[in-house]
PDB file of C-alpha atoms and ligand atoms in Angstrom:
ATOM      1  CA  UNK A   1     -62.468 -66.175 154.746  1.00  0.00           C
ATOM      2  CA  UNK A   2     -63.347 -68.456 151.891  1.00  0.00           C
ATOM      3  CA  UNK A   3     -63.177 -66.977 148.426  1.00  0.00           C
ATOM      4  CA  UNK A   4     -64.732 -68.289 145.254  1.00  0.00           C
ATOM      5  CA  UNK A   5     -62.898 -68.176 141.958  1.00  0.00           C
ATOM      6  CA  UNK A   6     -64.047 -65.529 139.470  1.00  0.00           C
ATOM      7  CA  UNK A   7     -62.912 -65.594 135.861  1.00  0.00           C
ATOM      8  CA  UNK A   8     -65.044 -62.712 134.526  1.00  0.00           C
ATOM      9  CA  UNK A   9     -62.999 -60.209 132.547  1.00  0.00           C
ATOM     10  CA  UNK A  10     -60.131 -62.549 131.671  1.00  0.00           C
ATOM     11  CA  UNK A  11     -60.670 -62.034 127.949  1.00  0.00           C
ATOM     12  CA  UNK A  12     -58.063 -64.395 126.493  1.00  0.00           C
ATOM     13  CA  UNK A  13     -58.410 -66.950 129.245  1.00  0.00           C
ATOM     14  CA  UNK A  14     -62.168 -67.284 129.049  1.00  0.00           C
ATOM     15  CA  UNK A  15     -63.070 -70.392 127.159  1.00  0.00           C
ATOM     16  CA  UNK A  16     -59.427 -71.447 126.953  1.00  0.00           C
ATOM     17  CA  UNK A  17     -60.581 -74.850 128.122  1.00  0.00           C
ATOM     18  CA  UNK A  18     -57.760 -75.367 130.577  1.00  0.00           C
ATOM     19  CA  UNK A  19     -58.005 -79.021 131.453  1.00  0.00           C
ATOM     20  CA  UNK A  20     -54.674 -80.528 132.409  1.00  0.00           C
ATOM     21  CA  UNK A  21     -54.250 -84.270 132.599  1.00  0.00           C
ATOM     22  CA  UNK A  22     -51.600 -85.606 135.006  1.00  0.00           C
ATOM     23  CA  UNK A  23     -48.605 -87.119 133.225  1.00  0.00           C
ATOM     24  CA  UNK A  24     -47.636 -89.190 136.244  1.00  0.00           C
ATOM     25  CA  UNK A  25     -47.527 -89.428 140.001  1.00  0.00           C
ATOM     26  CA  UNK A  26     -44.980 -88.480 142.663  1.00  0.00           C
ATOM     27  CA  UNK A  27     -44.130 -91.150 145.227  1.00  0.00           C
ATOM     28  CA  UNK A  28     -42.772 -90.023 148.599  1.00  0.00           C
ATOM     29  CA  UNK A  29     -42.458 -91.320 152.168  1.00  0.00           C
ATOM     30  CA  UNK A  30     -45.205 -88.923 153.320  1.00  0.00           C
ATOM     31  CA  UNK A  31     -48.751 -90.291 153.611  1.00  0.00           C
ATOM     32  CA  UNK A  32     -50.296 -86.904 154.486  1.00  0.00           C
ATOM     33  CA  UNK A  33     -49.515 -83.162 154.544  1.00  0.00           C
ATOM     34  CA  UNK A  34     -48.856 -82.895 158.289  1.00  0.00           C
ATOM     35  CA  UNK A  35     -45.385 -83.349 159.777  1.00  0.00           C
ATOM     36  CA  UNK A  36     -43.464 -83.289 156.499  1.00  0.00           C
ATOM     37  CA  UNK A  37     -40.926 -80.830 155.070  1.00  0.00           C
ATOM     38  CA  UNK A  38     -42.339 -77.562 153.750  1.00  0.00           C
ATOM     39  CA  UNK A  39     -39.851 -77.138 150.895  1.00  0.00           C
ATOM     40  CA  UNK A  40     -37.263 -79.304 149.089  1.00  0.00           C
ATOM     41  CA  UNK A  41     -34.517 -77.363 150.882  1.00  0.00           C
ATOM     42  CA  UNK A  42     -35.842 -78.864 154.111  1.00  0.00           C
ATOM     43  CA  UNK A  43     -36.022 -82.343 152.598  1.00  0.00           C
ATOM     44  CA  UNK A  44     -32.362 -82.861 151.747  1.00  0.00           C
ATOM     45  CA  UNK A  45     -31.724 -86.511 150.924  1.00  0.00           C
ATOM     46  CA  UNK A  46     -35.389 -87.514 151.196  1.00  0.00           C
ATOM     47  CA  UNK A  47     -35.805 -89.996 148.376  1.00  0.00           C
ATOM     48  CA  UNK A  48     -38.832 -90.289 146.153  1.00  0.00           C
ATOM     49  CA  UNK A  49     -39.842 -91.462 142.729  1.00  0.00           C
ATOM     50  CA  UNK A  50     -41.701 -89.858 139.880  1.00  0.00           C
ATOM     51  CA  UNK A  51     -43.662 -92.423 137.894  1.00  0.00           C
ATOM     52  CA  UNK A  52     -44.356 -91.128 134.401  1.00  0.00           C
ATOM     53  CA  UNK A  53     -47.178 -92.632 132.368  1.00  0.00           C
ATOM     54  CA  UNK A  54     -45.707 -94.851 129.624  1.00  0.00           C
ATOM     55  CA  UNK A  55     -47.185 -92.760 126.800  1.00  0.00           C
ATOM     56  CA  UNK A  56     -44.912 -89.877 127.836  1.00  0.00           C
ATOM     57  CA  UNK A  57     -41.671 -91.902 128.142  1.00  0.00           C
ATOM     58  CA  UNK A  58     -40.158 -90.594 124.893  1.00  0.00           C
ATOM     59  CA  UNK A  59     -40.301 -87.115 126.404  1.00  0.00           C
ATOM     60  CA  UNK A  60     -37.792 -88.176 129.064  1.00  0.00           C
ATOM     61  CA  UNK A  61     -34.973 -88.456 126.526  1.00  0.00           C
ATOM     62  CA  UNK A  62     -31.967 -86.275 127.540  1.00  0.00           C
ATOM     63  CA  UNK A  63     -33.409 -85.463 130.974  1.00  0.00           C
ATOM     64  CA  UNK A  64     -30.761 -87.504 132.830  1.00  0.00           C
ATOM     65  CA  UNK A  65     -28.122 -84.947 131.839  1.00  0.00           C
ATOM     66  CA  UNK A  66     -29.611 -82.538 134.387  1.00  0.00           C
ATOM     67  CA  UNK A  67     -28.800 -82.832 138.077  1.00  0.00           C
ATOM     68  CA  UNK A  68     -31.941 -80.959 139.103  1.00  0.00           C
ATOM     69  CA  UNK A  69     -35.440 -80.819 137.685  1.00  0.00           C
ATOM     70  CA  UNK A  70     -38.551 -78.750 138.306  1.00  0.00           C
ATOM     71  CA  UNK A  71     -41.659 -80.723 139.196  1.00  0.00           C
ATOM     72  CA  UNK A  72     -44.997 -78.994 138.645  1.00  0.00           C
ATOM     73  CA  UNK A  73     -47.907 -80.723 140.264  1.00  0.00           C
ATOM     74  CA  UNK A  74     -51.397 -80.454 141.657  1.00  0.00           C
ATOM     75  CA  UNK A  75     -51.611 -80.058 145.442  1.00  0.00           C
ATOM     76  CA  UNK A  76     -54.560 -82.404 145.225  1.00  0.00           C
ATOM     77  CA  UNK A  77     -55.376 -82.596 148.936  1.00  0.00           C
ATOM     78  CA  UNK A  78     -55.870 -78.847 149.264  1.00  0.00           C
ATOM     79  CA  UNK A  79     -59.487 -77.798 149.737  1.00  0.00           C
ATOM     80  CA  UNK A  80     -60.633 -74.272 149.026  1.00  0.00           C
ATOM     81  CA  UNK A  81     -58.445 -71.283 149.579  1.00  0.00           C
ATOM     82  CA  UNK A  82     -58.105 -67.969 151.351  1.00  0.00           C
ATOM     83  CA  UNK A  83     -56.521 -64.853 149.914  1.00  0.00           C
ATOM     84  CA  UNK A  84     -54.947 -64.078 153.300  1.00  0.00           C
ATOM     85  CA  UNK A  85     -53.020 -66.863 155.013  1.00  0.00           C
ATOM     86  CA  UNK A  86     -50.669 -67.348 157.905  1.00  0.00           C
ATOM     87  CA  UNK A  87     -47.925 -69.179 156.029  1.00  0.00           C
ATOM     88  CA  UNK A  88     -45.488 -71.704 157.370  1.00  0.00           C
ATOM     89  CA  UNK A  89     -42.523 -69.817 158.885  1.00  0.00           C
ATOM     90  CA  UNK A  90     -44.746 -66.933 160.043  1.00  0.00           C
ATOM     91  CA  UNK A  91     -47.604 -66.028 162.395  1.00  0.00           C
ATOM     92  CA  UNK A  92     -48.659 -62.944 160.464  1.00  0.00           C
ATOM     93  CA  UNK A  93     -51.289 -62.929 157.714  1.00  0.00           C
ATOM     94  CA  UNK A  94     -49.871 -62.562 154.213  1.00  0.00           C
ATOM     95  CA  UNK A  95     -51.411 -62.401 150.777  1.00  0.00           C
ATOM     96  CA  UNK A  96     -51.555 -65.956 149.445  1.00  0.00           C
ATOM     97  CA  UNK A  97     -49.633 -65.002 146.310  1.00  0.00           C
ATOM     98  CA  UNK A  98     -46.774 -63.794 148.503  1.00  0.00           C
ATOM     99  CA  UNK A  99     -46.522 -67.285 150.004  1.00  0.00           C
ATOM    100  CA  UNK A 100     -46.042 -70.918 149.013  1.00  0.00           C
ATOM    101  CA  UNK A 101     -49.135 -71.963 150.956  1.00  0.00           C
ATOM    102  CA  UNK A 102     -50.777 -75.062 149.439  1.00  0.00           C
ATOM    103  CA  UNK A 103     -54.378 -73.716 149.671  1.00  0.00           C
ATOM    104  CA  UNK A 104     -54.533 -71.374 146.673  1.00  0.00           C
ATOM    105  CA  UNK A 105     -57.046 -70.573 143.906  1.00  0.00           C
ATOM    106  CA  UNK A 106     -55.210 -72.945 141.582  1.00  0.00           C
ATOM    107  CA  UNK A 107     -53.492 -75.434 143.902  1.00  0.00           C
ATOM    108  CA  UNK A 108     -50.358 -75.797 141.783  1.00  0.00           C
ATOM    109  CA  UNK A 109     -47.045 -76.608 143.467  1.00  0.00           C
ATOM    110  CA  UNK A 110     -43.507 -76.642 142.195  1.00  0.00           C
ATOM    111  CA  UNK A 111     -40.396 -78.237 143.605  1.00  0.00           C
ATOM    112  CA  UNK A 112     -36.804 -78.205 142.422  1.00  0.00           C
ATOM    113  CA  UNK A 113     -35.469 -81.675 143.241  1.00  0.00           C
ATOM    114  CA  UNK A 114     -32.253 -83.601 142.599  1.00  0.00           C
ATOM    115  CA  UNK A 115     -32.521 -86.108 139.756  1.00  0.00           C
ATOM    116  CA  UNK A 116     -30.558 -89.201 140.769  1.00  0.00           C
ATOM    117  CA  UNK A 117     -31.324 -91.383 137.764  1.00  0.00           C
ATOM    118  CA  UNK A 118     -33.875 -92.222 135.127  1.00  0.00           C
ATOM    119  CA  UNK A 119     -34.957 -95.847 134.895  1.00  0.00           C
ATOM    120  CA  UNK A 120     -37.494 -96.394 132.156  1.00  0.00           C
ATOM    121  CA  UNK A 121     -40.526 -94.359 133.129  1.00  0.00           C
ATOM    122  CA  UNK A 122     -39.265 -93.747 136.689  1.00  0.00           C
ATOM    123  CA  UNK A 123     -37.330 -90.731 137.861  1.00  0.00           C
ATOM    124  CA  UNK A 124     -35.458 -91.352 141.101  1.00  0.00           C
ATOM    125  CA  UNK A 125     -35.329 -88.058 142.953  1.00  0.00           C
ATOM    126  CA  UNK A 126     -34.145 -86.524 146.231  1.00  0.00           C
ATOM    127  CA  UNK A 127     -35.554 -83.559 148.127  1.00  0.00           C
ATOM    128  CA  UNK A 128     -39.204 -84.395 147.824  1.00  0.00           C
ATOM    129  CA  UNK A 129     -41.676 -82.182 149.735  1.00  0.00           C
ATOM    130  CA  UNK A 130     -45.006 -83.571 148.567  1.00  0.00           C
ATOM    131  CA  UNK A 131     -47.439 -86.193 149.751  1.00  0.00           C
ATOM    132  CA  UNK A 132     -47.264 -89.678 148.272  1.00  0.00           C
ATOM    133  CA  UNK A 133     -49.582 -89.906 145.273  1.00  0.00           C
ATOM    134  CA  UNK A 134     -49.409 -86.230 144.259  1.00  0.00           C
ATOM    135  CA  UNK A 135     -50.461 -85.913 140.584  1.00  0.00           C
ATOM    136  CA  UNK A 136     -47.669 -84.616 138.355  1.00  0.00           C
ATOM    137  CA  UNK A 137     -48.477 -82.039 135.668  1.00  0.00           C
ATOM    138  CA  UNK A 138     -45.066 -81.342 134.139  1.00  0.00           C
ATOM    139  CA  UNK A 139     -41.293 -81.816 134.409  1.00  0.00           C
ATOM    140  CA  UNK A 140     -38.690 -79.285 133.267  1.00  0.00           C
ATOM    141  CA  UNK A 141     -34.915 -79.171 133.605  1.00  0.00           C
ATOM    142  CA  UNK A 142     -33.631 -76.743 136.226  1.00  0.00           C
ATOM    143  CA  UNK A 143     -31.057 -74.427 134.679  1.00  0.00           C
ATOM    144  CA  UNK A 144     -29.463 -71.939 137.107  1.00  0.00           C
ATOM    145  CA  UNK A 145     -28.821 -69.462 134.311  1.00  0.00           C
ATOM    146  CA  UNK A 146     -32.559 -69.452 133.549  1.00  0.00           C
ATOM    147  CA  UNK A 147     -34.071 -70.091 136.935  1.00  0.00           C
ATOM    148  CA  UNK A 148     -31.795 -68.635 139.617  1.00  0.00           C
ATOM    149  CA  UNK A 149     -31.390 -64.893 139.058  1.00  0.00           C
ATOM    150  CA  UNK A 150     -29.491 -62.825 141.581  1.00  0.00           C
ATOM    151  CA  UNK A 151     -32.291 -61.514 143.775  1.00  0.00           C
ATOM    152  CA  UNK A 152     -32.330 -58.272 145.754  1.00  0.00           C
ATOM    153  CA  UNK A 153     -35.050 -59.031 148.273  1.00  0.00           C
ATOM    154  CA  UNK A 154     -37.179 -61.862 149.583  1.00  0.00           C
ATOM    155  CA  UNK A 155     -39.945 -59.861 151.212  1.00  0.00           C
ATOM    156  CA  UNK A 156     -41.390 -61.063 154.519  1.00  0.00           C
ATOM    157  CA  UNK A 157     -39.205 -64.198 154.337  1.00  0.00           C
ATOM    158  CA  UNK A 158     -36.082 -62.166 155.055  1.00  0.00           C
ATOM    159  CA  UNK A 159     -34.508 -63.642 158.155  1.00  0.00           C
ATOM    160  CA  UNK A 160     -36.953 -66.578 158.198  1.00  0.00           C
ATOM    161  CA  UNK A 161     -35.770 -68.930 155.456  1.00  0.00           C
ATOM    162  CA  UNK A 162     -33.003 -70.291 157.648  1.00  0.00           C
ATOM    163  CA  UNK A 163     -35.753 -72.045 159.635  1.00  0.00           C
ATOM    164  CA  UNK A 164     -36.909 -74.078 156.648  1.00  0.00           C
ATOM    165  CA  UNK A 165     -34.619 -77.008 157.440  1.00  0.00           C
ATOM    166  CA  UNK A 166     -36.149 -77.431 160.906  1.00  0.00           C
ATOM    167  CA  UNK A 167     -39.735 -76.684 159.935  1.00  0.00           C
ATOM    168  CA  UNK A 168     -42.277 -79.462 159.569  1.00  0.00           C
ATOM    169  CA  UNK A 169     -45.743 -78.746 158.252  1.00  0.00           C
ATOM    170  CA  UNK A 170     -48.362 -78.367 160.943  1.00  0.00           C
ATOM    171  CA  UNK A 171     -52.054 -78.777 160.154  1.00  0.00           C
ATOM    172  CA  UNK A 172     -52.787 -75.150 159.334  1.00  0.00           C
ATOM    173  CA  UNK A 173     -53.743 -75.772 155.697  1.00  0.00           C
ATOM    174  CA  UNK A 174     -55.749 -78.931 156.222  1.00  0.00           C
ATOM    175  CA  UNK A 175     -59.499 -78.808 155.760  1.00  0.00           C
ATOM    176  CA  UNK A 176     -61.387 -75.558 155.204  1.00  0.00           C
ATOM    177  CA  UNK A 177     -60.383 -73.879 158.437  1.00  0.00           C
ATOM    178  CA  UNK A 178     -57.753 -71.241 158.078  1.00  0.00           C
ATOM    179  CA  UNK A 179     -55.265 -71.499 160.905  1.00  0.00           C
TER     180      UNK A 179
HETATM  181  C1  SAM B 201     -45.690 -75.198 151.511  1.00  0.00           C
HETATM  182  S1  SAM B 201     -46.119 -76.363 150.209  1.00  0.00           S
HETATM  183  C2  SAM B 201     -44.820 -76.032 149.087  1.00  0.00           C
HETATM  184  C3  SAM B 201     -44.919 -76.880 147.849  1.00  0.00           C
HETATM  185  C4  SAM B 201     -43.963 -76.466 146.750  1.00  0.00           C
HETATM  186  N1  SAM B 201     -42.578 -76.676 147.096  1.00  0.00           N
HETATM  187  C5  SAM B 201     -44.214 -75.028 146.318  1.00  0.00           C
HETATM  188  O1  SAM B 201     -43.505 -74.128 146.771  1.00  0.00           O
HETATM  189  O2  SAM B 201     -45.114 -74.816 145.499  1.00  0.00           O
HETATM  190  C6  SAM B 201     -45.574 -77.888 150.892  1.00  0.00           C
HETATM  191  C7  SAM B 201     -46.561 -78.386 151.914  1.00  0.00           C
HETATM  192  O3  SAM B 201     -47.784 -78.655 151.244  1.00  0.00           O
HETATM  193  C8  SAM B 201     -48.409 -79.781 151.819  1.00  0.00           C
HETATM  194  N2  SAM B 201     -48.604 -80.751 150.722  1.00  0.00           N
HETATM  195  C9  SAM B 201     -47.691 -81.557 150.136  1.00  0.00           C
HETATM  196  N3  SAM B 201     -48.231 -82.296 149.167  1.00  0.00           N
HETATM  197  C10 SAM B 201     -49.534 -81.931 149.120  1.00  0.00           C
HETATM  198  C11 SAM B 201     -50.643 -82.323 148.308  1.00  0.00           C
HETATM  199  N4  SAM B 201     -50.504 -83.241 147.349  1.00  0.00           N
HETATM  200  N5  SAM B 201     -51.841 -81.744 148.537  1.00  0.00           N
HETATM  201  C12 SAM B 201     -51.995 -80.810 149.504  1.00  0.00           C
HETATM  202  N6  SAM B 201     -50.983 -80.397 150.316  1.00  0.00           N
HETATM  203  C13 SAM B 201     -49.779 -80.950 150.117  1.00  0.00           C
HETATM  204  C14 SAM B 201     -47.487 -80.313 152.909  1.00  0.00           C
HETATM  205  O4  SAM B 201     -47.945 -79.827 154.156  1.00  0.00           O
HETATM  206  C15 SAM B 201     -46.143 -79.700 152.555  1.00  0.00           C
HETATM  207  O5  SAM B 201     -45.362 -79.489 153.712  1.00  0.00           O
END
């Protein structure tokens, strides 16, 4: 079922003029969404590059001190969305916000990747799970004390995450058809 975005009633957000401009692009060995890893944990050692636009280079100062970084990007090849999806690693419909499915109302993705080195405006990374050419919105340092709390439960993914290393994306989120 296709859903259309509705912003009515979002007092503070209405008229906020959200209009992000990519700060760079993520380069990876993957030309398209099918057949690639579904999370960085399934892409161990897969090398990629983040090319930052030169006007943002000063913002990269001090980043090399971090072994891991958070990439926030636009899943630009996603079309439309459904509020119920059969996510990778499952055959049961789940609410989209309880999944990492790429077809979402705001197709924003995030990946925690290893930062190998910074060379000028290029970040050499490992563990890349996005298509070549994915527009980058932001970079942040990954800090376990901030970002890795001790969790008590992982919902429907309990007992399934072990499969992430073997899983490759099938075509279920390509086009408008919900698989
Ligand atoms: C399940 S999503 C997870 C992305 C991110 N790690 C997250 O949790 O937000 C990863 C899948 O999205 C698809 N994908 C990757 N890059 C994409 C892009 N630029 N546009 C649309 N789909 C993409 C691929 O099928 C990939 O296996």
